[in-house]
Short mmCIF file of N, CA and C in Angstrom, two decimals:
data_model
loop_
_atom_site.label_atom_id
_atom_site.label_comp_id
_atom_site.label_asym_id
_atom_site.label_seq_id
_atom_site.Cartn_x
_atom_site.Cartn_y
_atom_site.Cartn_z
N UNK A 1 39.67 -43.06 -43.51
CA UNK A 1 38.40 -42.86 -42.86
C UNK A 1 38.58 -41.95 -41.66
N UNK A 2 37.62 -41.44 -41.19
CA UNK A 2 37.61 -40.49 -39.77
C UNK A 2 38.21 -41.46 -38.73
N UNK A 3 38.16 -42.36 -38.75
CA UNK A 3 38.24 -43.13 -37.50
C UNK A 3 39.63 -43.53 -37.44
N UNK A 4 40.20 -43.66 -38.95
CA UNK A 4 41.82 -44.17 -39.08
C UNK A 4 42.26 -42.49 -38.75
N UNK A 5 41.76 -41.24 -39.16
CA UNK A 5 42.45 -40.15 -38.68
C UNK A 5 42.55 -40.00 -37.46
N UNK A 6 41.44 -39.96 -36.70
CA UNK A 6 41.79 -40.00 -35.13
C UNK A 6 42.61 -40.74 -34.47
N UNK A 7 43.00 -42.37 -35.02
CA UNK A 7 43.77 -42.93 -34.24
C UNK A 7 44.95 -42.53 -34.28
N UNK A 8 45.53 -42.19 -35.68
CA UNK A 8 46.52 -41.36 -36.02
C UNK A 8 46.91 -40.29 -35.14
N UNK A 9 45.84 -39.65 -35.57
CA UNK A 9 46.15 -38.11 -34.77
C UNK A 9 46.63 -38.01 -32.80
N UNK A 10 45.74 -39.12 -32.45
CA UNK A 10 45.69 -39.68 -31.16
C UNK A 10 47.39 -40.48 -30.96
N UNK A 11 47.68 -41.30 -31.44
CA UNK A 11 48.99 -41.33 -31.93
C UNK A 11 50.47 -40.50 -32.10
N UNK A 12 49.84 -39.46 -32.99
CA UNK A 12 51.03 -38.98 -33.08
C UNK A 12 50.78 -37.65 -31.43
N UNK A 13 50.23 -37.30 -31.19
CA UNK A 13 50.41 -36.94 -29.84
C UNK A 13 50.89 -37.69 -28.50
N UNK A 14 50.31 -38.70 -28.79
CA UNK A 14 50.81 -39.57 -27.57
C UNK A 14 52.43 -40.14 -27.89
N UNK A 15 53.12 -40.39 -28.81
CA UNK A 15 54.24 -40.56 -29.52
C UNK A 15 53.97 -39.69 -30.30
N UNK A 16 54.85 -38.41 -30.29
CA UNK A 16 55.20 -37.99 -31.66
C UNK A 16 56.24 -39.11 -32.96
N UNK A 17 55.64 -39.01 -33.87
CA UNK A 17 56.14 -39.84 -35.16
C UNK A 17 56.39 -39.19 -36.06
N UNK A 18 56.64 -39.97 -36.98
CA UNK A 18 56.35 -39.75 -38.70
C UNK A 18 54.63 -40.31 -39.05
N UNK A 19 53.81 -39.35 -38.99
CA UNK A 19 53.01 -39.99 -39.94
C UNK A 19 52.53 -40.84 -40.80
N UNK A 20 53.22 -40.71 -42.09
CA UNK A 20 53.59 -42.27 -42.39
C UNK A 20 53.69 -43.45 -41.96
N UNK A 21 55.16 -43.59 -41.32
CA UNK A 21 55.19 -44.68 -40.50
C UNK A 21 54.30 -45.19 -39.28
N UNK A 22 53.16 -44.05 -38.84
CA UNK A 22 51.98 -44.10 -38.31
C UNK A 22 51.56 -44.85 -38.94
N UNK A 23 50.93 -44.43 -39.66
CA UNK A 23 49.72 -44.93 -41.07
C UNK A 23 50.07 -46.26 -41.35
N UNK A 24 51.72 -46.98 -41.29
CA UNK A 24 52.29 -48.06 -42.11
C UNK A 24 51.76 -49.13 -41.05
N UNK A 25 52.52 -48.94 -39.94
CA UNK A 25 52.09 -49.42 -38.22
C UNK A 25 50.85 -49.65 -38.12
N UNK A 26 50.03 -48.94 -38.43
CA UNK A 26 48.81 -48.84 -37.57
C UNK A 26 47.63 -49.44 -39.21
N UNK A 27 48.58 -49.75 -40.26
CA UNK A 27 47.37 -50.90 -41.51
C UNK A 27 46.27 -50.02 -41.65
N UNK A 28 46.49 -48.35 -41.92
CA UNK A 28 45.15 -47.83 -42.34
C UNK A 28 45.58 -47.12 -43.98
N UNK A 29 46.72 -47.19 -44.27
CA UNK A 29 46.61 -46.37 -45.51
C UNK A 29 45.63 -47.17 -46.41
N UNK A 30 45.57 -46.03 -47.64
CA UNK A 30 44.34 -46.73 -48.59
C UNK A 30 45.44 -47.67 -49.57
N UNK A 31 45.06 -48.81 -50.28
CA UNK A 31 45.24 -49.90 -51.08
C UNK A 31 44.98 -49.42 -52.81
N UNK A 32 46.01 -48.44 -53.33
CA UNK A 32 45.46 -48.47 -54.69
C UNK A 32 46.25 -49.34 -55.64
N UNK A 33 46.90 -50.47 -55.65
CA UNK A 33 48.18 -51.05 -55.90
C UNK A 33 47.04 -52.57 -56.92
N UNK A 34 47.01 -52.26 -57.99
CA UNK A 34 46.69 -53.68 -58.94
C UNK A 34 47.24 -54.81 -58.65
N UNK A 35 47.89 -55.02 -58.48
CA UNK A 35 48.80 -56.08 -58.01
C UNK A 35 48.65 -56.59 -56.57
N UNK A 36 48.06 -55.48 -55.70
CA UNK A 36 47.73 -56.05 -54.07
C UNK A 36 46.40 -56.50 -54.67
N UNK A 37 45.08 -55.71 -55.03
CA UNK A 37 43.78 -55.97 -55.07
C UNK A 37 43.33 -56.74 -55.87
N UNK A 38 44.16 -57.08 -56.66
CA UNK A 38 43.32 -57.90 -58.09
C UNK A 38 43.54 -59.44 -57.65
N UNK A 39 44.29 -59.92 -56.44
CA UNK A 39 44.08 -61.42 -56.06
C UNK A 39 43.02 -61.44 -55.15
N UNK A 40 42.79 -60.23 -54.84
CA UNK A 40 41.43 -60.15 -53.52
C UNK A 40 40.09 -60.24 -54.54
N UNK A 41 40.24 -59.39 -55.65
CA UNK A 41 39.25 -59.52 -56.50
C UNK A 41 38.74 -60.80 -56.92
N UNK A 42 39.87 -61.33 -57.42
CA UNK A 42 39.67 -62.42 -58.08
C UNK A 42 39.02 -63.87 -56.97
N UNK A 43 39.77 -63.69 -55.75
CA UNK A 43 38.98 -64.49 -54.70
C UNK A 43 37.20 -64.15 -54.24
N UNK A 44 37.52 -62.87 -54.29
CA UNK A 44 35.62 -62.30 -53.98
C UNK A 44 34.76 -63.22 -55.46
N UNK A 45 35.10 -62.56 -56.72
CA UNK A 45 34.58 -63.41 -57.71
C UNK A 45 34.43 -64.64 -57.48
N UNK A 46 35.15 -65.64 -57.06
CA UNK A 46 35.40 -67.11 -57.21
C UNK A 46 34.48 -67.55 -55.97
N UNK A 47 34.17 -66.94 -54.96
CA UNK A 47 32.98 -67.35 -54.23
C UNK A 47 31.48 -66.36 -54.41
N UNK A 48 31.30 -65.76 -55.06
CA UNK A 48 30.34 -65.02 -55.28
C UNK A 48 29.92 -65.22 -56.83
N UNK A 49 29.54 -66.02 -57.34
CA UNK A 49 28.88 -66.86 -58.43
C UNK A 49 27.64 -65.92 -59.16
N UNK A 50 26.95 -66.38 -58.26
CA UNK A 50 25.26 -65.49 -57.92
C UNK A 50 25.28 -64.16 -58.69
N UNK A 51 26.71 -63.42 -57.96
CA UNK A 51 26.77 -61.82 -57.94
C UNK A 51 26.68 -61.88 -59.42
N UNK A 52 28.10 -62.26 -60.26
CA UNK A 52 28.48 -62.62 -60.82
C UNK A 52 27.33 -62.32 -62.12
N UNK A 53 26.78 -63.44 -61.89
CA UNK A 53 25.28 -64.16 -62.77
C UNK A 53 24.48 -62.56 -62.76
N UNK A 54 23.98 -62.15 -61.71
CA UNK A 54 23.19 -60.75 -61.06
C UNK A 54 23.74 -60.09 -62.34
N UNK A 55 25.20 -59.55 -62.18
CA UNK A 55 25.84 -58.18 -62.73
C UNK A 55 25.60 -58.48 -64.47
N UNK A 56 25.68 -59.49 -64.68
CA UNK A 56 25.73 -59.89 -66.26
C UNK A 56 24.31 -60.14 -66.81
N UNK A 57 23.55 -59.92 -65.82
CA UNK A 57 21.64 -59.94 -66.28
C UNK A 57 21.66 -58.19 -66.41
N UNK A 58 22.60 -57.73 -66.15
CA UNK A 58 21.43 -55.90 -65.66
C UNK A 58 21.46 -55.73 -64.12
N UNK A 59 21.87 -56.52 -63.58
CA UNK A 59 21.20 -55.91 -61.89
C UNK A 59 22.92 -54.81 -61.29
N UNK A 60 22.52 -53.58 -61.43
CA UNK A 60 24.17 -52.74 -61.72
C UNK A 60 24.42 -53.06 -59.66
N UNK A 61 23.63 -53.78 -58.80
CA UNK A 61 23.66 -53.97 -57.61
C UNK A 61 24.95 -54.57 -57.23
N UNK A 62 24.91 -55.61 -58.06
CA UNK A 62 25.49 -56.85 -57.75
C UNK A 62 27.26 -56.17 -57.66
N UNK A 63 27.22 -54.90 -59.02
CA UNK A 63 28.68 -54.89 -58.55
C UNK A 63 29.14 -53.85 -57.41
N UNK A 64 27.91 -53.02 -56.76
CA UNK A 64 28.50 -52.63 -55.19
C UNK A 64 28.62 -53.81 -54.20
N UNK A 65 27.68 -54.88 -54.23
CA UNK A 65 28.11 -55.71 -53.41
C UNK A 65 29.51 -56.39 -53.70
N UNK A 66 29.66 -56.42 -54.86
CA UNK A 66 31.49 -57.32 -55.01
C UNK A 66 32.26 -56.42 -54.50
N UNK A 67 32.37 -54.67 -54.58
CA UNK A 67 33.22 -53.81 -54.20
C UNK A 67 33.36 -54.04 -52.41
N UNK A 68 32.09 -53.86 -52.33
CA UNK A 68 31.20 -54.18 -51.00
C UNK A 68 32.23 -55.21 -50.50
N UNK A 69 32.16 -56.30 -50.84
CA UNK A 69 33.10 -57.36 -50.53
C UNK A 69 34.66 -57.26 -50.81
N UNK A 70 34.95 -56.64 -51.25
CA UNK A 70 36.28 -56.50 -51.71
C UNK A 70 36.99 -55.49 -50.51
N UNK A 71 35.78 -54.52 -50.51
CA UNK A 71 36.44 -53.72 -48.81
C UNK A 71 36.33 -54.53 -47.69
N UNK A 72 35.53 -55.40 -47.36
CA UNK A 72 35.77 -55.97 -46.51
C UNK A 72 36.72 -57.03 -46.35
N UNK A 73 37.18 -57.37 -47.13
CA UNK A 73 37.96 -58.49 -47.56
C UNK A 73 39.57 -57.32 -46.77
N UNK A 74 39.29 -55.92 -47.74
CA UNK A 74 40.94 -55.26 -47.11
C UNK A 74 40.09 -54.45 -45.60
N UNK A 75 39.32 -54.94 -45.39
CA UNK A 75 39.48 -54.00 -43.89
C UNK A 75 39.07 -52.69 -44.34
N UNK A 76 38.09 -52.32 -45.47
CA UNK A 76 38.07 -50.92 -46.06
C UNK A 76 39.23 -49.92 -46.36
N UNK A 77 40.46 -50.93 -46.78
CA UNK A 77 41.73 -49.94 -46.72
C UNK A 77 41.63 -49.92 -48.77
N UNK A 78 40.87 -51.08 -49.53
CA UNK A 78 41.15 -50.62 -50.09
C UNK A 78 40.49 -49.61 -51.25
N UNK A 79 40.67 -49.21 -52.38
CA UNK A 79 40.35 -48.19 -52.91
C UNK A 79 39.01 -48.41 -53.71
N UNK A 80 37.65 -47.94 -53.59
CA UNK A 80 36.68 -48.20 -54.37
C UNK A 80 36.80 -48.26 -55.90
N UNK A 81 37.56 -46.87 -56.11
CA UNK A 81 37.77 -46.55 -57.14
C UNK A 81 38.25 -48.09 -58.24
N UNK A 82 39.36 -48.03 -57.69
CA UNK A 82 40.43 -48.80 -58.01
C UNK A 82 39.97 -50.91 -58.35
N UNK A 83 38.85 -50.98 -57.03
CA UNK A 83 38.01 -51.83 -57.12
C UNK A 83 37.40 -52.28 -58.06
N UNK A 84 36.66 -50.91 -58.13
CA UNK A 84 35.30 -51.11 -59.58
C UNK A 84 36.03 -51.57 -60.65
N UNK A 85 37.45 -51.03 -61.01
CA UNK A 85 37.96 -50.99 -62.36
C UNK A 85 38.51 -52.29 -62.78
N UNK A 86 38.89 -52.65 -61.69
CA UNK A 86 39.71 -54.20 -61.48
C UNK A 86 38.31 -54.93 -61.75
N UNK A 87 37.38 -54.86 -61.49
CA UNK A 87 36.02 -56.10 -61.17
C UNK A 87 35.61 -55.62 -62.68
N UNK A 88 35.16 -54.20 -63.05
CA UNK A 88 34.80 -54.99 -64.42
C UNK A 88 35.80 -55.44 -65.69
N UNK A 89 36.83 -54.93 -65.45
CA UNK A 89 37.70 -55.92 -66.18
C UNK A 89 37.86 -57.23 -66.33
N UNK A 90 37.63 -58.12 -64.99
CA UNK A 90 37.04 -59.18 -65.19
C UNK A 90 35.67 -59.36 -65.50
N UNK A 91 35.05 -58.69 -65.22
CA UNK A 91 33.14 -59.23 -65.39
C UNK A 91 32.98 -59.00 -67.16
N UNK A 92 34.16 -58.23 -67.47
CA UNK A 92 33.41 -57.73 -69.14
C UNK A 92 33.10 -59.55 -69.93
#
């Protein structure tokens, strides 16, 4: 996000670094890892019932709000993309 670049950038001036190890430090890289997101998934599902019920009538809402929830769950670190694919794999 803009806001993880600036701190970065703000960062590596004030300490010059590695980048990276910026990014590692500072919990902003993005999350595309199946194996990190798909227990976050699976917890957003298991309290979100409703959504759940929503996405499997037609309402295509219900699954930005699970993504919706799923970034908030990583702090928006992790990957939408990556999200959607994991959630309807379970919802099919």
């Amino acid at each position: 996000t803009e806001a993880s670049a600036e701190l970065v950038l703000r960062e590596m001036i004030a300490r010059p670094d590695d980048p990276e190890q910026l990014l590692d430090k500072e919990n902003v890289t993005r999350i595309y890892d199946d194996s990190v997101l798909t227990p976050i998934v699976q917890e957003i599902l298991g309290e979100n019932a409703n959504a759940i019920l929503d996405y499997k009538s037609g309402k295509s809402e219900a699954l930005h709000f699970l993504v919706g929830a799923v970034m908030k769950k990583t702090r928006g670190r992790g990957d939408s993309e990556t999200i959607r694919k994991i959630l309807k794999r379970f919802l099919k």
